[in-house]
Short mmCIF file of N, CA and C in Angstrom, two decimals:
data_model
loop_
_atom_site.label_atom_id
_atom_site.label_comp_id
_atom_site.label_asym_id
_atom_site.label_seq_id
_atom_site.Cartn_x
_atom_site.Cartn_y
_atom_site.Cartn_z
N MET A 34 171.48 38.37 40.78
CA MET A 34 172.46 38.68 39.75
C MET A 34 173.59 37.64 39.83
N SER A 35 173.99 37.13 38.67
CA SER A 35 175.03 36.11 38.64
C SER A 35 176.41 36.74 38.80
N GLU A 36 177.40 35.89 39.04
CA GLU A 36 178.78 36.35 39.18
C GLU A 36 179.25 37.03 37.89
N ILE A 37 178.87 36.46 36.74
CA ILE A 37 179.24 37.05 35.43
C ILE A 37 178.63 38.44 35.31
N ASP A 38 177.36 38.60 35.69
CA ASP A 38 176.71 39.92 35.63
C ASP A 38 177.44 40.91 36.53
N ASP A 39 177.88 40.45 37.70
CA ASP A 39 178.63 41.31 38.61
C ASP A 39 179.93 41.79 37.98
N ILE A 40 180.63 40.88 37.31
CA ILE A 40 181.89 41.23 36.65
C ILE A 40 181.62 42.26 35.57
N TYR A 41 180.60 42.01 34.75
CA TYR A 41 180.29 42.94 33.66
C TYR A 41 179.86 44.30 34.19
N THR A 42 179.06 44.31 35.24
CA THR A 42 178.64 45.57 35.83
C THR A 42 179.84 46.34 36.35
N SER A 43 180.79 45.64 36.95
CA SER A 43 181.98 46.32 37.48
C SER A 43 182.84 46.87 36.35
N ILE A 44 182.93 46.18 35.21
CA ILE A 44 183.68 46.68 34.05
C ILE A 44 183.04 47.97 33.54
N ILE A 45 181.72 47.96 33.41
CA ILE A 45 181.00 49.13 32.92
C ILE A 45 181.19 50.32 33.87
N MET A 46 181.03 50.10 35.14
CA MET A 46 181.16 51.19 36.11
C MET A 46 182.59 51.72 36.19
N GLU A 47 183.57 50.83 36.08
CA GLU A 47 184.97 51.26 36.11
C GLU A 47 185.26 52.19 34.94
N HIS A 48 184.83 51.82 33.75
CA HIS A 48 185.08 52.65 32.57
C HIS A 48 184.30 53.95 32.62
N SER A 49 183.12 53.91 33.21
CA SER A 49 182.30 55.12 33.30
C SER A 49 182.93 56.15 34.24
N ALA A 50 183.47 55.68 35.35
CA ALA A 50 183.98 56.59 36.38
C ALA A 50 185.43 57.02 36.17
N ASN A 51 186.25 56.13 35.64
CA ASN A 51 187.69 56.40 35.62
C ASN A 51 188.32 56.14 34.26
N SER A 52 187.75 56.63 33.22
CA SER A 52 188.26 56.32 31.89
C SER A 52 189.54 57.08 31.57
N THR A 53 190.59 56.33 31.30
CA THR A 53 191.84 56.95 30.85
C THR A 53 191.72 57.36 29.38
N ASN A 54 190.62 56.96 28.75
CA ASN A 54 190.40 57.30 27.35
C ASN A 54 189.70 58.65 27.18
N ARG A 55 189.39 59.31 28.28
CA ARG A 55 188.67 60.59 28.22
C ARG A 55 189.66 61.75 28.17
N HIS A 56 189.95 62.20 26.95
CA HIS A 56 190.82 63.35 26.72
C HIS A 56 190.80 63.64 25.22
N GLU A 57 191.34 64.77 24.82
CA GLU A 57 191.44 65.10 23.40
C GLU A 57 192.77 64.60 22.86
N LEU A 58 192.79 64.31 21.57
CA LEU A 58 194.04 63.96 20.89
C LEU A 58 194.51 65.15 20.08
N GLU A 59 195.80 65.26 19.95
CA GLU A 59 196.39 66.29 19.10
C GLU A 59 196.50 65.74 17.69
N CYS A 60 195.48 65.95 16.88
CA CYS A 60 195.53 65.53 15.49
C CYS A 60 194.52 66.38 14.71
N GLU A 61 194.82 66.57 13.44
CA GLU A 61 193.95 67.40 12.61
C GLU A 61 192.80 66.58 12.03
N ASN A 62 191.64 67.18 11.95
CA ASN A 62 190.48 66.55 11.32
C ASN A 62 190.22 65.15 11.83
N CYS A 63 190.31 64.96 13.14
CA CYS A 63 190.16 63.61 13.67
C CYS A 63 188.98 63.48 14.62
N SER A 64 188.09 64.45 14.62
CA SER A 64 186.97 64.42 15.57
C SER A 64 185.66 64.05 14.89
N LEU A 65 184.88 63.23 15.58
CA LEU A 65 183.54 62.83 15.14
C LEU A 65 182.59 63.10 16.29
N HIS A 66 181.46 63.70 16.00
CA HIS A 66 180.51 64.04 17.04
C HIS A 66 179.29 63.12 16.96
N GLY A 67 178.85 62.67 18.13
CA GLY A 67 177.63 61.87 18.24
C GLY A 67 176.75 62.41 19.34
N HIS A 68 175.45 62.41 19.10
CA HIS A 68 174.50 62.95 20.08
C HIS A 68 173.26 62.08 20.11
N ASN A 69 172.78 61.80 21.31
CA ASN A 69 171.54 61.05 21.49
C ASN A 69 170.54 61.99 22.16
N PRO A 70 169.65 62.59 21.37
CA PRO A 70 168.72 63.57 21.94
C PRO A 70 167.72 62.96 22.93
N ASN A 71 167.52 61.65 22.87
CA ASN A 71 166.57 61.00 23.77
C ASN A 71 166.98 61.10 25.23
N CYS A 72 168.29 61.02 25.48
CA CYS A 72 168.71 61.09 26.89
C CYS A 72 169.84 62.10 27.13
N GLY A 73 170.27 62.79 26.08
CA GLY A 73 171.25 63.85 26.25
C GLY A 73 172.70 63.42 26.16
N ASP A 74 172.96 62.16 25.81
CA ASP A 74 174.34 61.73 25.63
C ASP A 74 174.98 62.53 24.51
N ASP A 75 176.19 62.99 24.73
CA ASP A 75 176.90 63.81 23.76
C ASP A 75 178.37 63.44 23.81
N ILE A 76 178.89 62.87 22.72
CA ILE A 76 180.28 62.46 22.71
C ILE A 76 180.99 62.99 21.47
N THR A 77 182.28 63.20 21.62
CA THR A 77 183.14 63.49 20.49
C THR A 77 184.26 62.47 20.52
N LEU A 78 184.35 61.70 19.45
CA LEU A 78 185.44 60.73 19.31
C LEU A 78 186.62 61.44 18.65
N HIS A 79 187.80 61.16 19.13
CA HIS A 79 189.04 61.68 18.55
C HIS A 79 189.82 60.46 18.06
N ILE A 80 190.08 60.41 16.76
CA ILE A 80 190.71 59.23 16.16
C ILE A 80 191.90 59.66 15.33
N ASP A 81 193.03 59.10 15.64
CA ASP A 81 194.26 59.35 14.89
C ASP A 81 194.53 58.11 14.03
N PHE A 82 194.31 58.25 12.72
CA PHE A 82 194.56 57.15 11.79
C PHE A 82 195.99 57.23 11.28
N ASP A 83 196.61 56.10 11.10
CA ASP A 83 197.92 55.99 10.46
C ASP A 83 197.71 55.06 9.27
N ASP A 84 197.53 55.65 8.09
CA ASP A 84 197.13 54.92 6.90
C ASP A 84 195.80 54.21 7.18
N ASP A 85 195.79 52.88 7.17
CA ASP A 85 194.52 52.17 7.40
C ASP A 85 194.44 51.59 8.81
N LYS A 86 195.18 52.16 9.73
CA LYS A 86 195.20 51.66 11.12
C LYS A 86 194.75 52.75 12.08
N ILE A 87 194.03 52.34 13.12
CA ILE A 87 193.64 53.26 14.18
C ILE A 87 194.83 53.34 15.14
N LYS A 88 195.60 54.41 14.99
CA LYS A 88 196.81 54.58 15.80
C LYS A 88 196.43 54.87 17.25
N ASP A 89 195.46 55.77 17.44
CA ASP A 89 195.04 56.12 18.79
C ASP A 89 193.61 56.63 18.75
N MET A 90 192.93 56.54 19.86
CA MET A 90 191.56 57.04 20.00
C MET A 90 191.36 57.57 21.41
N SER A 91 190.44 58.52 21.51
CA SER A 91 190.02 59.03 22.81
C SER A 91 188.63 59.62 22.64
N PHE A 92 188.06 60.15 23.72
CA PHE A 92 186.76 60.80 23.61
C PHE A 92 186.61 61.88 24.66
N THR A 93 185.70 62.79 24.37
CA THR A 93 185.27 63.79 25.33
C THR A 93 183.75 63.84 25.25
N GLY A 94 183.13 64.42 26.25
CA GLY A 94 181.68 64.55 26.23
C GLY A 94 181.07 64.17 27.56
N SER A 95 179.76 64.07 27.53
CA SER A 95 179.03 63.76 28.76
C SER A 95 177.85 62.86 28.42
N GLY A 96 177.34 62.22 29.44
CA GLY A 96 176.19 61.36 29.26
C GLY A 96 176.09 60.34 30.38
N CYS A 97 175.21 59.40 30.17
CA CYS A 97 174.96 58.37 31.18
C CYS A 97 176.13 57.39 31.26
N ALA A 98 176.14 56.60 32.32
CA ALA A 98 177.22 55.63 32.54
C ALA A 98 177.33 54.65 31.38
N ILE A 99 176.21 54.26 30.79
CA ILE A 99 176.23 53.30 29.68
C ILE A 99 176.93 53.91 28.46
N SER A 100 176.56 55.12 28.06
CA SER A 100 177.18 55.71 26.87
C SER A 100 178.66 55.98 27.09
N GLN A 101 179.03 56.45 28.26
CA GLN A 101 180.42 56.79 28.52
C GLN A 101 181.29 55.53 28.63
N SER A 102 180.81 54.52 29.30
CA SER A 102 181.60 53.29 29.43
C SER A 102 181.65 52.54 28.10
N SER A 103 180.57 52.53 27.34
CA SER A 103 180.57 51.87 26.04
C SER A 103 181.61 52.52 25.13
N THR A 104 181.70 53.83 25.17
CA THR A 104 182.68 54.55 24.36
C THR A 104 184.10 54.21 24.79
N SER A 105 184.35 54.23 26.07
CA SER A 105 185.69 53.93 26.58
C SER A 105 186.11 52.50 26.25
N ILE A 106 185.21 51.56 26.44
CA ILE A 106 185.52 50.16 26.14
C ILE A 106 185.73 49.98 24.64
N MET A 107 184.91 50.63 23.82
CA MET A 107 185.08 50.56 22.37
C MET A 107 186.49 50.98 21.99
N ILE A 108 186.96 52.06 22.59
CA ILE A 108 188.30 52.57 22.30
C ILE A 108 189.36 51.52 22.65
N ASP A 109 189.23 50.92 23.83
CA ASP A 109 190.20 49.88 24.22
C ASP A 109 190.19 48.71 23.25
N VAL A 110 189.02 48.34 22.77
CA VAL A 110 188.89 47.19 21.87
C VAL A 110 189.46 47.51 20.48
N LEU A 111 189.29 48.74 20.00
CA LEU A 111 189.63 49.07 18.61
C LEU A 111 190.99 49.72 18.40
N ARG A 112 191.57 50.28 19.45
CA ARG A 112 192.88 50.93 19.30
C ARG A 112 193.90 49.93 18.75
N GLY A 113 194.60 50.34 17.67
CA GLY A 113 195.61 49.48 17.05
C GLY A 113 195.08 48.59 15.94
N LYS A 114 193.77 48.55 15.76
CA LYS A 114 193.17 47.72 14.71
C LYS A 114 193.22 48.43 13.36
N THR A 115 193.19 47.63 12.30
CA THR A 115 193.06 48.20 10.97
C THR A 115 191.61 48.66 10.79
N VAL A 116 191.39 49.46 9.76
CA VAL A 116 190.03 49.92 9.47
C VAL A 116 189.11 48.72 9.22
N ASP A 117 189.58 47.74 8.45
CA ASP A 117 188.75 46.55 8.17
C ASP A 117 188.45 45.75 9.43
N GLU A 118 189.45 45.60 10.31
CA GLU A 118 189.21 44.89 11.57
C GLU A 118 188.19 45.65 12.42
N ALA A 119 188.35 46.97 12.47
CA ALA A 119 187.43 47.80 13.25
C ALA A 119 186.01 47.71 12.70
N LYS A 120 185.86 47.76 11.38
CA LYS A 120 184.52 47.64 10.76
C LYS A 120 183.86 46.33 11.19
N LYS A 121 184.63 45.26 11.17
CA LYS A 121 184.08 43.95 11.53
C LYS A 121 183.64 43.93 13.00
N ILE A 122 184.48 44.43 13.88
CA ILE A 122 184.16 44.41 15.31
C ILE A 122 182.96 45.31 15.60
N VAL A 123 182.90 46.48 14.98
CA VAL A 123 181.77 47.38 15.18
C VAL A 123 180.48 46.69 14.73
N LYS A 124 180.51 46.02 13.60
CA LYS A 124 179.32 45.31 13.11
C LYS A 124 178.90 44.21 14.08
N ILE A 125 179.87 43.47 14.60
CA ILE A 125 179.56 42.40 15.56
C ILE A 125 178.91 42.99 16.80
N PHE A 126 179.44 44.10 17.31
CA PHE A 126 178.86 44.73 18.50
C PHE A 126 177.42 45.15 18.23
N ILE A 127 177.20 45.82 17.11
CA ILE A 127 175.85 46.28 16.77
C ILE A 127 174.91 45.09 16.60
N ASP A 128 175.38 44.03 15.95
CA ASP A 128 174.56 42.82 15.80
C ASP A 128 174.21 42.23 17.16
N MET A 129 175.18 42.22 18.09
CA MET A 129 174.92 41.69 19.43
C MET A 129 173.82 42.49 20.12
N ILE A 130 173.92 43.81 20.04
CA ILE A 130 172.91 44.66 20.68
C ILE A 130 171.55 44.50 19.99
N ASP A 131 171.56 44.24 18.68
CA ASP A 131 170.32 44.02 17.93
C ASP A 131 169.79 42.60 18.06
N ARG A 132 170.39 41.82 18.97
CA ARG A 132 169.98 40.44 19.27
C ARG A 132 170.15 39.47 18.11
N LYS A 133 171.10 39.76 17.25
CA LYS A 133 171.39 38.82 16.16
C LYS A 133 172.37 37.78 16.68
N GLU A 134 172.34 36.63 16.07
CA GLU A 134 173.22 35.53 16.46
C GLU A 134 174.65 35.86 16.05
N ILE A 135 175.58 35.73 16.99
CA ILE A 135 176.99 35.92 16.66
C ILE A 135 177.76 34.70 17.15
N SER A 136 178.80 34.35 16.41
CA SER A 136 179.57 33.15 16.73
C SER A 136 180.42 33.37 17.98
N SER A 137 180.87 32.28 18.57
CA SER A 137 181.74 32.39 19.75
C SER A 137 183.07 33.03 19.36
N GLU A 138 183.53 32.80 18.14
CA GLU A 138 184.76 33.44 17.65
C GLU A 138 184.57 34.96 17.59
N ASP A 139 183.41 35.38 17.07
CA ASP A 139 183.12 36.82 17.00
C ASP A 139 182.96 37.42 18.39
N ARG A 140 182.36 36.68 19.31
CA ARG A 140 182.20 37.17 20.68
C ARG A 140 183.57 37.46 21.31
N GLN A 141 184.55 36.65 21.00
CA GLN A 141 185.90 36.85 21.54
C GLN A 141 186.51 38.15 21.04
N LEU A 142 186.19 38.54 19.80
CA LEU A 142 186.72 39.79 19.25
C LEU A 142 186.20 41.01 20.01
N LEU A 143 185.04 40.87 20.64
CA LEU A 143 184.43 41.99 21.37
C LEU A 143 185.15 42.31 22.68
N LYS A 144 185.92 41.38 23.19
CA LYS A 144 186.63 41.56 24.46
C LYS A 144 185.67 42.09 25.53
N ASP A 145 186.05 43.15 26.27
CA ASP A 145 185.22 43.65 27.37
C ASP A 145 183.88 44.23 26.91
N SER A 146 183.74 44.57 25.63
CA SER A 146 182.46 45.12 25.18
C SER A 146 181.34 44.09 25.24
N ILE A 147 181.68 42.84 25.43
CA ILE A 147 180.67 41.79 25.63
C ILE A 147 179.84 42.09 26.88
N ALA A 148 180.36 42.94 27.75
CA ALA A 148 179.64 43.33 28.97
C ALA A 148 178.29 43.97 28.65
N PHE A 149 178.13 44.46 27.41
CA PHE A 149 176.89 45.13 27.03
C PHE A 149 175.88 44.19 26.38
N SER A 150 176.12 42.90 26.42
CA SER A 150 175.22 41.95 25.75
C SER A 150 173.80 41.99 26.30
N ASN A 151 173.64 42.30 27.56
CA ASN A 151 172.29 42.34 28.15
C ASN A 151 171.56 43.66 27.92
N ILE A 152 172.23 44.64 27.34
CA ILE A 152 171.59 45.93 27.06
C ILE A 152 170.41 45.75 26.12
N ALA A 153 170.48 44.73 25.27
CA ALA A 153 169.38 44.45 24.34
C ALA A 153 168.06 44.25 25.09
N ASN A 154 168.15 43.83 26.36
CA ASN A 154 166.95 43.62 27.18
C ASN A 154 166.46 44.90 27.85
N MET A 155 167.15 46.01 27.60
CA MET A 155 166.77 47.30 28.18
C MET A 155 166.62 48.30 27.04
N PRO A 156 165.49 48.29 26.35
CA PRO A 156 165.31 49.12 25.14
C PRO A 156 165.66 50.60 25.32
N ALA A 157 165.43 51.15 26.47
CA ALA A 157 165.71 52.57 26.70
C ALA A 157 167.21 52.85 26.72
N ARG A 158 168.04 51.82 26.90
CA ARG A 158 169.49 52.01 27.01
C ARG A 158 170.25 51.62 25.73
N VAL A 159 169.56 51.01 24.77
CA VAL A 159 170.21 50.54 23.55
C VAL A 159 170.92 51.68 22.82
N LYS A 160 170.22 52.81 22.63
CA LYS A 160 170.83 53.93 21.91
C LYS A 160 172.03 54.49 22.67
N CYS A 161 172.01 54.40 23.98
CA CYS A 161 173.14 54.86 24.79
C CYS A 161 174.38 54.02 24.50
N ALA A 162 174.19 52.71 24.49
CA ALA A 162 175.31 51.80 24.26
C ALA A 162 175.83 51.89 22.83
N LEU A 163 174.95 52.18 21.88
CA LEU A 163 175.32 52.19 20.47
C LEU A 163 175.86 53.53 19.96
N LEU A 164 175.68 54.60 20.71
CA LEU A 164 176.00 55.94 20.21
C LEU A 164 177.41 56.03 19.61
N SER A 165 178.42 55.70 20.36
CA SER A 165 179.79 55.84 19.86
C SER A 165 180.10 54.84 18.76
N TRP A 166 179.56 53.64 18.87
CA TRP A 166 179.80 52.61 17.87
C TRP A 166 179.22 53.01 16.51
N LYS A 167 178.00 53.55 16.53
CA LYS A 167 177.38 53.96 15.26
C LYS A 167 178.03 55.24 14.72
N THR A 168 178.48 56.11 15.59
CA THR A 168 179.20 57.31 15.16
C THR A 168 180.48 56.90 14.45
N LEU A 169 181.22 55.98 15.03
CA LEU A 169 182.45 55.49 14.40
C LEU A 169 182.15 54.73 13.12
N GLN A 170 181.10 53.94 13.12
CA GLN A 170 180.75 53.14 11.94
C GLN A 170 180.55 54.04 10.71
N GLN A 171 179.90 55.19 10.90
CA GLN A 171 179.70 56.12 9.79
C GLN A 171 181.04 56.56 9.20
N LYS A 172 181.99 56.89 10.06
CA LYS A 172 183.32 57.32 9.59
C LYS A 172 184.04 56.18 8.88
N LEU A 173 184.02 55.01 9.46
CA LEU A 173 184.72 53.86 8.87
C LEU A 173 184.14 53.50 7.50
N ASN A 174 182.82 53.63 7.35
CA ASN A 174 182.19 53.29 6.08
C ASN A 174 182.54 54.29 4.97
N GLU A 175 183.01 55.46 5.36
CA GLU A 175 183.45 56.46 4.37
C GLU A 175 184.87 56.18 3.88
N MET A 176 185.56 55.30 4.56
CA MET A 176 186.98 55.03 4.24
C MET A 176 187.12 53.89 3.25
#
C-alpha cells in the first residue's frame, strides 16, 4: 500500500469512527432517508437550507465504515455551498466512482472525498460510497 493510500485509509477510518457530523439538526422538513438493502446501510441526511445555500448538514444512521465515512466527508465538503455548487460536486463524485474522466480542477473540488477514488475497484462497496451522495442528489435535483 502506498503512502497516499495510507493517508486516504486513515481519513476514511477517522470519519467512520469519530464523525462530528453524526447528529440531528433542529430544522423542519430537512431530512432525507437513504437505504442500501444489499448491505444494510441506512442513513438519514439532515440539511438546513438558507435560500439556495446549504447552511448546515448532519446525518444519523448505521452501516459499514465506507457508507458512514462517505456521508461524513460529503457533509464536510458540501456545507456552506450553494445548491448549484453542491450539484456540481455531487456529480463529480459520482462520475469519479463510475470511473469517468474528471479534470484535476474538478478533483480539487472533491477535497477529502477523493479518498474514495479507489472504491470503483471494489464493486461490492460502490453502493456504500454512493448512498448519501445519490440520496442528496435526488433532493438537489428537485430544487
